[in-house]
């Protein structure tokens, strides 16, 4: 399979570069700049992209790479720090300058293969201080901005290209086209990476690997484990058993929907455990958020273990690991991943031979496409992330049956109004929080003393930082009216307008 290496020098957009390559139908791998030259030489790469990075080529402990990288005969595109690194390593001069930041006008030489189909004047996103002041021998300058003498350079005989700006971000409107040009015009890729071919190939591989042995999957109802389960089911049918532990803290009707979909529609061997009473009794009177999390995590393992024991030994355990988990764990080792991510502790309590991770090469947006390929409903495929401890961390203070019902109803209405307005796909996460505050209100002739519900909605690309979503006032208005009218015990609605940082996405 043709692939492009994204050599990671620590910049913030590195996964985005890899995603953009894949959106161009070519598989990409992100590997650290410490990857050995032998590994790169033997990797079968059609091209290499050097990413941005936080340091200067002159800083102490700068992330550098040996000159040998430029002697492999593989096409290379340097981006931002990667461009400076290319210049610095093969004979150019990088200087410490003043910062150029934000959207900047860019003049390009449209005759370059990199800029094919791009007008001579366009816009790019800059974020740098150092700049290339002198290009290496054999190069020519192919783009400039007012402040940057070498916004891009090329050496066509060696297939080396470098851009000081960031083509991977949307603020460079034609950046996608530039990456396309590098991948196809320079690297000569054909574009074989599609989710339909991935789906067919993965099902075949799983069939071959697993044969008629037994597979166990912990189904959470989230996107990753659901898509993994359906893939496995297509491959091994009834040899797959899924266990779904409903702790009662899911959103309104979600437990039922999971059962209907997996048992009803897909006819998957599903063991659904209604463990609500067990969780609620353990959580009674507990208001410390970390204690709630710990209780839920431990109880989850206990319930799962009891069910798994009934099944006995299985050959494979499915994990919904995805590519960002693999990259972030550093070396992509399955043993390492499971201790950091997903169902913490789960594998330890199950008797199994091997872990199977059918999604470990995919980014989240690719997992969603596979879900659609498999015919899964959009409501499942585009489901927003939901914390493992569920509504327990959205009820501030202790959890009671009354509060849980109230929050489920309020949250359902908010989500319903957002979806009706057609803005659900633009928002990363949106939900209601039951504060532990009561305040005075008026209803009819009487006074009320009821709960305040907070609505939270954020836009984000990675959930590490987030901005509050500018939901139209009319949508907030109808959600607010409906919640106070339809959910008894609530008389006040507030909208959270803090970004992360300093706030977090969840309230607990
Ligand atoms: P915060 O609140 O830290 O949330 O900004 C970032 C993302 O993590 C999710 N989250 C959790 N997910 N268990 C989880 O599985 C948890 O205890 C937990 N706490 C927060 C949150 O929903 C958001 O997507």
PDB file of C-alpha atoms in Angstrom, residues 253-421:
ATOM      1  CA  UNK A 253     -33.163   5.987  26.258  1.00  0.00           C
ATOM      2  CA  UNK A 254     -29.560   5.327  25.192  1.00  0.00           C
ATOM      3  CA  UNK A 255     -29.349   1.890  26.788  1.00  0.00           C
ATOM      4  CA  UNK A 256     -32.510   0.803  24.963  1.00  0.00           C
ATOM      5  CA  UNK A 257     -31.172   2.171  21.663  1.00  0.00           C
ATOM      6  CA  UNK A 258     -27.937   0.225  21.975  1.00  0.00           C
ATOM      7  CA  UNK A 259     -29.891  -2.979  22.568  1.00  0.00           C
ATOM      8  CA  UNK A 260     -32.298  -2.308  19.715  1.00  0.00           C
ATOM      9  CA  UNK A 261     -29.507  -1.604  17.267  1.00  0.00           C
ATOM     10  CA  UNK A 262     -27.118  -4.395  18.099  1.00  0.00           C
ATOM     11  CA  UNK A 263     -29.595  -7.115  18.933  1.00  0.00           C
ATOM     12  CA  UNK A 264     -32.557  -5.995  16.836  1.00  0.00           C
ATOM     13  CA  UNK A 265     -30.955  -4.639  13.675  1.00  0.00           C
ATOM     14  CA  UNK A 266     -27.602  -6.444  13.564  1.00  0.00           C
ATOM     15  CA  UNK A 267     -28.619  -9.636  15.343  1.00  0.00           C
ATOM     16  CA  UNK A 268     -25.384  -9.543  17.308  1.00  0.00           C
ATOM     17  CA  UNK A 269     -24.894 -11.904  20.219  1.00  0.00           C
ATOM     18  CA  UNK A 270     -25.418  -9.266  22.920  1.00  0.00           C
ATOM     19  CA  UNK A 271     -25.392  -9.626  26.667  1.00  0.00           C
ATOM     20  CA  UNK A 272     -26.939  -6.445  28.061  1.00  0.00           C
ATOM     21  CA  UNK A 273     -26.617  -6.060  31.807  1.00  0.00           C
ATOM     22  CA  UNK A 274     -28.956  -3.675  33.566  1.00  0.00           C
ATOM     23  CA  UNK A 275     -26.773  -2.775  36.538  1.00  0.00           C
ATOM     24  CA  UNK A 276     -28.405   0.523  37.418  1.00  0.00           C
ATOM     25  CA  UNK A 277     -29.470  -0.427  40.946  1.00  0.00           C
ATOM     26  CA  UNK A 278     -26.016  -1.710  41.781  1.00  0.00           C
ATOM     27  CA  UNK A 279     -24.342   1.512  40.608  1.00  0.00           C
ATOM     28  CA  UNK A 280     -26.905   3.784  42.242  1.00  0.00           C
ATOM     29  CA  UNK A 281     -26.561   2.118  45.604  1.00  0.00           C
ATOM     30  CA  UNK A 282     -22.764   2.386  45.507  1.00  0.00           C
ATOM     31  CA  UNK A 283     -23.023   6.046  44.530  1.00  0.00           C
ATOM     32  CA  UNK A 284     -25.606   7.012  47.154  1.00  0.00           C
ATOM     33  CA  UNK A 285     -24.478  10.029  49.157  1.00  0.00           C
ATOM     34  CA  UNK A 286     -21.174  10.400  47.230  1.00  0.00           C
ATOM     35  CA  UNK A 287     -20.540  13.933  45.999  1.00  0.00           C
ATOM     36  CA  UNK A 288     -16.784  14.007  45.347  1.00  0.00           C
ATOM     37  CA  UNK A 289     -16.305  13.747  41.552  1.00  0.00           C
ATOM     38  CA  UNK A 290     -13.144  11.664  41.708  1.00  0.00           C
ATOM     39  CA  UNK A 291     -14.811   9.254  44.139  1.00  0.00           C
ATOM     40  CA  UNK A 292     -17.757   8.942  41.744  1.00  0.00           C
ATOM     41  CA  UNK A 293     -15.375   8.153  38.893  1.00  0.00           C
ATOM     42  CA  UNK A 294     -13.502   5.576  40.947  1.00  0.00           C
ATOM     43  CA  UNK A 295     -16.673   3.820  42.104  1.00  0.00           C
ATOM     44  CA  UNK A 296     -18.051   3.663  38.572  1.00  0.00           C
ATOM     45  CA  UNK A 297     -14.754   2.393  37.108  1.00  0.00           C
ATOM     46  CA  UNK A 298     -14.416  -0.327  39.727  1.00  0.00           C
ATOM     47  CA  UNK A 299     -18.042  -1.364  39.589  1.00  0.00           C
ATOM     48  CA  UNK A 300     -17.921  -1.526  35.808  1.00  0.00           C
ATOM     49  CA  UNK A 301     -15.037  -3.986  35.926  1.00  0.00           C
ATOM     50  CA  UNK A 302     -16.781  -6.058  38.577  1.00  0.00           C
ATOM     51  CA  UNK A 303     -19.995  -6.363  36.539  1.00  0.00           C
ATOM     52  CA  UNK A 304     -18.124  -7.042  33.321  1.00  0.00           C
ATOM     53  CA  UNK A 305     -15.933  -9.641  34.970  1.00  0.00           C
ATOM     54  CA  UNK A 306     -18.951 -11.507  36.364  1.00  0.00           C
ATOM     55  CA  UNK A 307     -20.451 -11.739  32.863  1.00  0.00           C
ATOM     56  CA  UNK A 308     -17.156 -12.650  31.209  1.00  0.00           C
ATOM     57  CA  UNK A 309     -16.642 -15.440  33.711  1.00  0.00           C
ATOM     58  CA  UNK A 310     -19.941 -16.987  32.614  1.00  0.00           C
ATOM     59  CA  UNK A 311     -18.628 -17.060  29.043  1.00  0.00           C
ATOM     60  CA  UNK A 312     -15.271 -18.548  30.023  1.00  0.00           C
ATOM     61  CA  UNK A 313     -12.072 -18.350  28.056  1.00  0.00           C
ATOM     62  CA  UNK A 314     -12.150 -16.458  24.768  1.00  0.00           C
ATOM     63  CA  UNK A 315      -9.513 -16.296  22.069  1.00  0.00           C
ATOM     64  CA  UNK A 316      -9.688 -12.575  21.314  1.00  0.00           C
ATOM     65  CA  UNK A 317     -10.677  -9.407  23.132  1.00  0.00           C
ATOM     66  CA  UNK A 318     -11.701  -6.478  20.923  1.00  0.00           C
ATOM     67  CA  UNK A 319     -10.433  -3.004  21.729  1.00  0.00           C
ATOM     68  CA  UNK A 320     -11.627   0.145  20.001  1.00  0.00           C
ATOM     69  CA  UNK A 321      -8.130   1.689  19.974  1.00  0.00           C
ATOM     70  CA  UNK A 322      -7.796   4.329  17.252  1.00  0.00           C
ATOM     71  CA  UNK A 323      -4.722   5.890  15.621  1.00  0.00           C
ATOM     72  CA  UNK A 324      -4.390   8.971  17.868  1.00  0.00           C
ATOM     73  CA  UNK A 325      -4.155   6.568  20.855  1.00  0.00           C
ATOM     74  CA  UNK A 326      -1.347   4.739  19.069  1.00  0.00           C
ATOM     75  CA  UNK A 327       0.540   7.937  18.233  1.00  0.00           C
ATOM     76  CA  UNK A 328       0.102   9.440  21.666  1.00  0.00           C
ATOM     77  CA  UNK A 329       1.336   6.338  23.417  1.00  0.00           C
ATOM     78  CA  UNK A 330       4.635   6.910  21.589  1.00  0.00           C
ATOM     79  CA  UNK A 331       5.669   3.566  20.274  1.00  0.00           C
ATOM     80  CA  UNK A 332       2.375   2.100  19.185  1.00  0.00           C
ATOM     81  CA  UNK A 333       2.641  -0.900  21.440  1.00  0.00           C
ATOM     82  CA  UNK A 334      -0.671  -2.537  22.263  1.00  0.00           C
ATOM     83  CA  UNK A 335       0.374  -3.420  25.794  1.00  0.00           C
ATOM     84  CA  UNK A 336       1.167   0.205  26.495  1.00  0.00           C
ATOM     85  CA  UNK A 337      -2.029   1.481  24.986  1.00  0.00           C
ATOM     86  CA  UNK A 338      -4.337  -0.580  27.060  1.00  0.00           C
ATOM     87  CA  UNK A 339      -2.841   0.689  30.285  1.00  0.00           C
ATOM     88  CA  UNK A 340      -3.359   4.290  29.173  1.00  0.00           C
ATOM     89  CA  UNK A 341      -6.579   4.276  27.253  1.00  0.00           C
ATOM     90  CA  UNK A 342      -9.983   2.761  26.770  1.00  0.00           C
ATOM     91  CA  UNK A 343     -11.334   0.306  29.279  1.00  0.00           C
ATOM     92  CA  UNK A 344      -8.730   0.782  31.978  1.00  0.00           C
ATOM     93  CA  UNK A 345      -8.169  -2.495  33.783  1.00  0.00           C
ATOM     94  CA  UNK A 346     -10.653  -4.476  31.727  1.00  0.00           C
ATOM     95  CA  UNK A 347      -8.189  -6.780  29.961  1.00  0.00           C
ATOM     96  CA  UNK A 348      -6.762  -7.865  33.314  1.00  0.00           C
ATOM     97  CA  UNK A 349      -9.998  -9.447  34.403  1.00  0.00           C
ATOM     98  CA  UNK A 350     -10.686 -11.424  31.249  1.00  0.00           C
ATOM     99  CA  UNK A 351      -9.234 -14.722  30.199  1.00  0.00           C
ATOM    100  CA  UNK A 352      -8.167 -14.154  26.600  1.00  0.00           C
ATOM    101  CA  UNK A 353      -5.311 -15.005  24.249  1.00  0.00           C
ATOM    102  CA  UNK A 354      -4.902 -11.921  22.109  1.00  0.00           C
ATOM    103  CA  UNK A 355      -6.142  -8.381  21.655  1.00  0.00           C
ATOM    104  CA  UNK A 356      -7.656  -7.431  18.323  1.00  0.00           C
ATOM    105  CA  UNK A 357      -7.774  -3.740  17.382  1.00  0.00           C
ATOM    106  CA  UNK A 358      -9.404  -3.389  13.964  1.00  0.00           C
ATOM    107  CA  UNK A 359      -9.443   0.446  14.097  1.00  0.00           C
ATOM    108  CA  UNK A 360      -5.894   1.093  15.294  1.00  0.00           C
ATOM    109  CA  UNK A 361      -4.845   2.621  11.952  1.00  0.00           C
ATOM    110  CA  UNK A 362      -7.773   5.021  11.696  1.00  0.00           C
ATOM    111  CA  UNK A 363      -8.450   8.590  12.737  1.00  0.00           C
ATOM    112  CA  UNK A 364     -11.855   9.326  14.247  1.00  0.00           C
ATOM    113  CA  UNK A 365     -13.292  10.760  11.033  1.00  0.00           C
ATOM    114  CA  UNK A 366     -12.211   7.590   9.249  1.00  0.00           C
ATOM    115  CA  UNK A 367     -13.873   5.424  11.890  1.00  0.00           C
ATOM    116  CA  UNK A 368     -17.089   7.324  11.204  1.00  0.00           C
ATOM    117  CA  UNK A 369     -16.768   6.696   7.478  1.00  0.00           C
ATOM    118  CA  UNK A 370     -16.281   2.981   8.126  1.00  0.00           C
ATOM    119  CA  UNK A 371     -19.442   3.064  10.243  1.00  0.00           C
ATOM    120  CA  UNK A 372     -21.342   4.584   7.327  1.00  0.00           C
ATOM    121  CA  UNK A 373     -19.816   1.977   4.961  1.00  0.00           C
ATOM    122  CA  UNK A 374     -21.194  -0.674   7.286  1.00  0.00           C
ATOM    123  CA  UNK A 375     -24.640   0.886   7.056  1.00  0.00           C
ATOM    124  CA  UNK A 376     -24.745   2.089  10.645  1.00  0.00           C
ATOM    125  CA  UNK A 377     -27.229   4.898  11.389  1.00  0.00           C
ATOM    126  CA  UNK A 378     -25.905   8.463  11.372  1.00  0.00           C
ATOM    127  CA  UNK A 379     -27.240   8.983  14.886  1.00  0.00           C
ATOM    128  CA  UNK A 380     -24.744   6.358  16.052  1.00  0.00           C
ATOM    129  CA  UNK A 381     -21.854   7.247  13.746  1.00  0.00           C
ATOM    130  CA  UNK A 382     -21.921  10.958  14.593  1.00  0.00           C
ATOM    131  CA  UNK A 383     -22.578  10.447  18.276  1.00  0.00           C
ATOM    132  CA  UNK A 384     -20.710  13.006  20.372  1.00  0.00           C
ATOM    133  CA  UNK A 385     -18.164  11.781  22.906  1.00  0.00           C
ATOM    134  CA  UNK A 386     -19.650  10.808  26.230  1.00  0.00           C
ATOM    135  CA  UNK A 387     -17.607  10.362  29.414  1.00  0.00           C
ATOM    136  CA  UNK A 388     -17.316   6.852  30.820  1.00  0.00           C
ATOM    137  CA  UNK A 389     -18.856   7.876  34.178  1.00  0.00           C
ATOM    138  CA  UNK A 390     -21.763   9.328  32.199  1.00  0.00           C
ATOM    139  CA  UNK A 391     -24.274  11.636  33.810  1.00  0.00           C
ATOM    140  CA  UNK A 392     -22.694  11.019  37.223  1.00  0.00           C
ATOM    141  CA  UNK A 393     -20.214  13.812  36.481  1.00  0.00           C
ATOM    142  CA  UNK A 394     -22.946  16.072  35.148  1.00  0.00           C
ATOM    143  CA  UNK A 395     -24.947  15.989  38.357  1.00  0.00           C
ATOM    144  CA  UNK A 396     -23.022  18.256  40.680  1.00  0.00           C
ATOM    145  CA  UNK A 397     -23.016  16.838  44.181  1.00  0.00           C
ATOM    146  CA  UNK A 398     -24.641  13.566  45.159  1.00  0.00           C
ATOM    147  CA  UNK A 399     -26.762  11.541  42.761  1.00  0.00           C
ATOM    148  CA  UNK A 400     -30.383  10.662  43.390  1.00  0.00           C
ATOM    149  CA  UNK A 401     -33.015   9.016  41.230  1.00  0.00           C
ATOM    150  CA  UNK A 402     -34.937  12.303  41.057  1.00  0.00           C
ATOM    151  CA  UNK A 403     -31.904  14.304  39.911  1.00  0.00           C
ATOM    152  CA  UNK A 404     -30.999  11.678  37.336  1.00  0.00           C
ATOM    153  CA  UNK A 405     -34.455  11.718  35.754  1.00  0.00           C
ATOM    154  CA  UNK A 406     -34.515  15.490  35.777  1.00  0.00           C
ATOM    155  CA  UNK A 407     -31.117  15.761  34.065  1.00  0.00           C
ATOM    156  CA  UNK A 408     -31.938  13.090  31.463  1.00  0.00           C
ATOM    157  CA  UNK A 409     -35.081  14.983  30.471  1.00  0.00           C
ATOM    158  CA  UNK A 410     -33.409  18.409  30.358  1.00  0.00           C
ATOM    159  CA  UNK A 411     -30.452  17.058  28.389  1.00  0.00           C
ATOM    160  CA  UNK A 412     -32.753  15.314  25.934  1.00  0.00           C
ATOM    161  CA  UNK A 413     -34.621  18.548  25.221  1.00  0.00           C
ATOM    162  CA  UNK A 414     -31.426  20.547  24.711  1.00  0.00           C
ATOM    163  CA  UNK A 415     -30.024  17.974  22.293  1.00  0.00           C
ATOM    164  CA  UNK A 416     -33.345  17.783  20.506  1.00  0.00           C
ATOM    165  CA  UNK A 417     -33.429  21.560  19.956  1.00  0.00           C
ATOM    166  CA  UNK A 418     -29.800  21.645  18.754  1.00  0.00           C
ATOM    167  CA  UNK A 419     -30.477  18.806  16.311  1.00  0.00           C
ATOM    168  CA  UNK A 420     -33.701  20.437  15.083  1.00  0.00           C
ATOM    169  CA  UNK A 421     -31.746  23.618  14.357  1.00  0.00           C
TER     170      UNK A 421
END
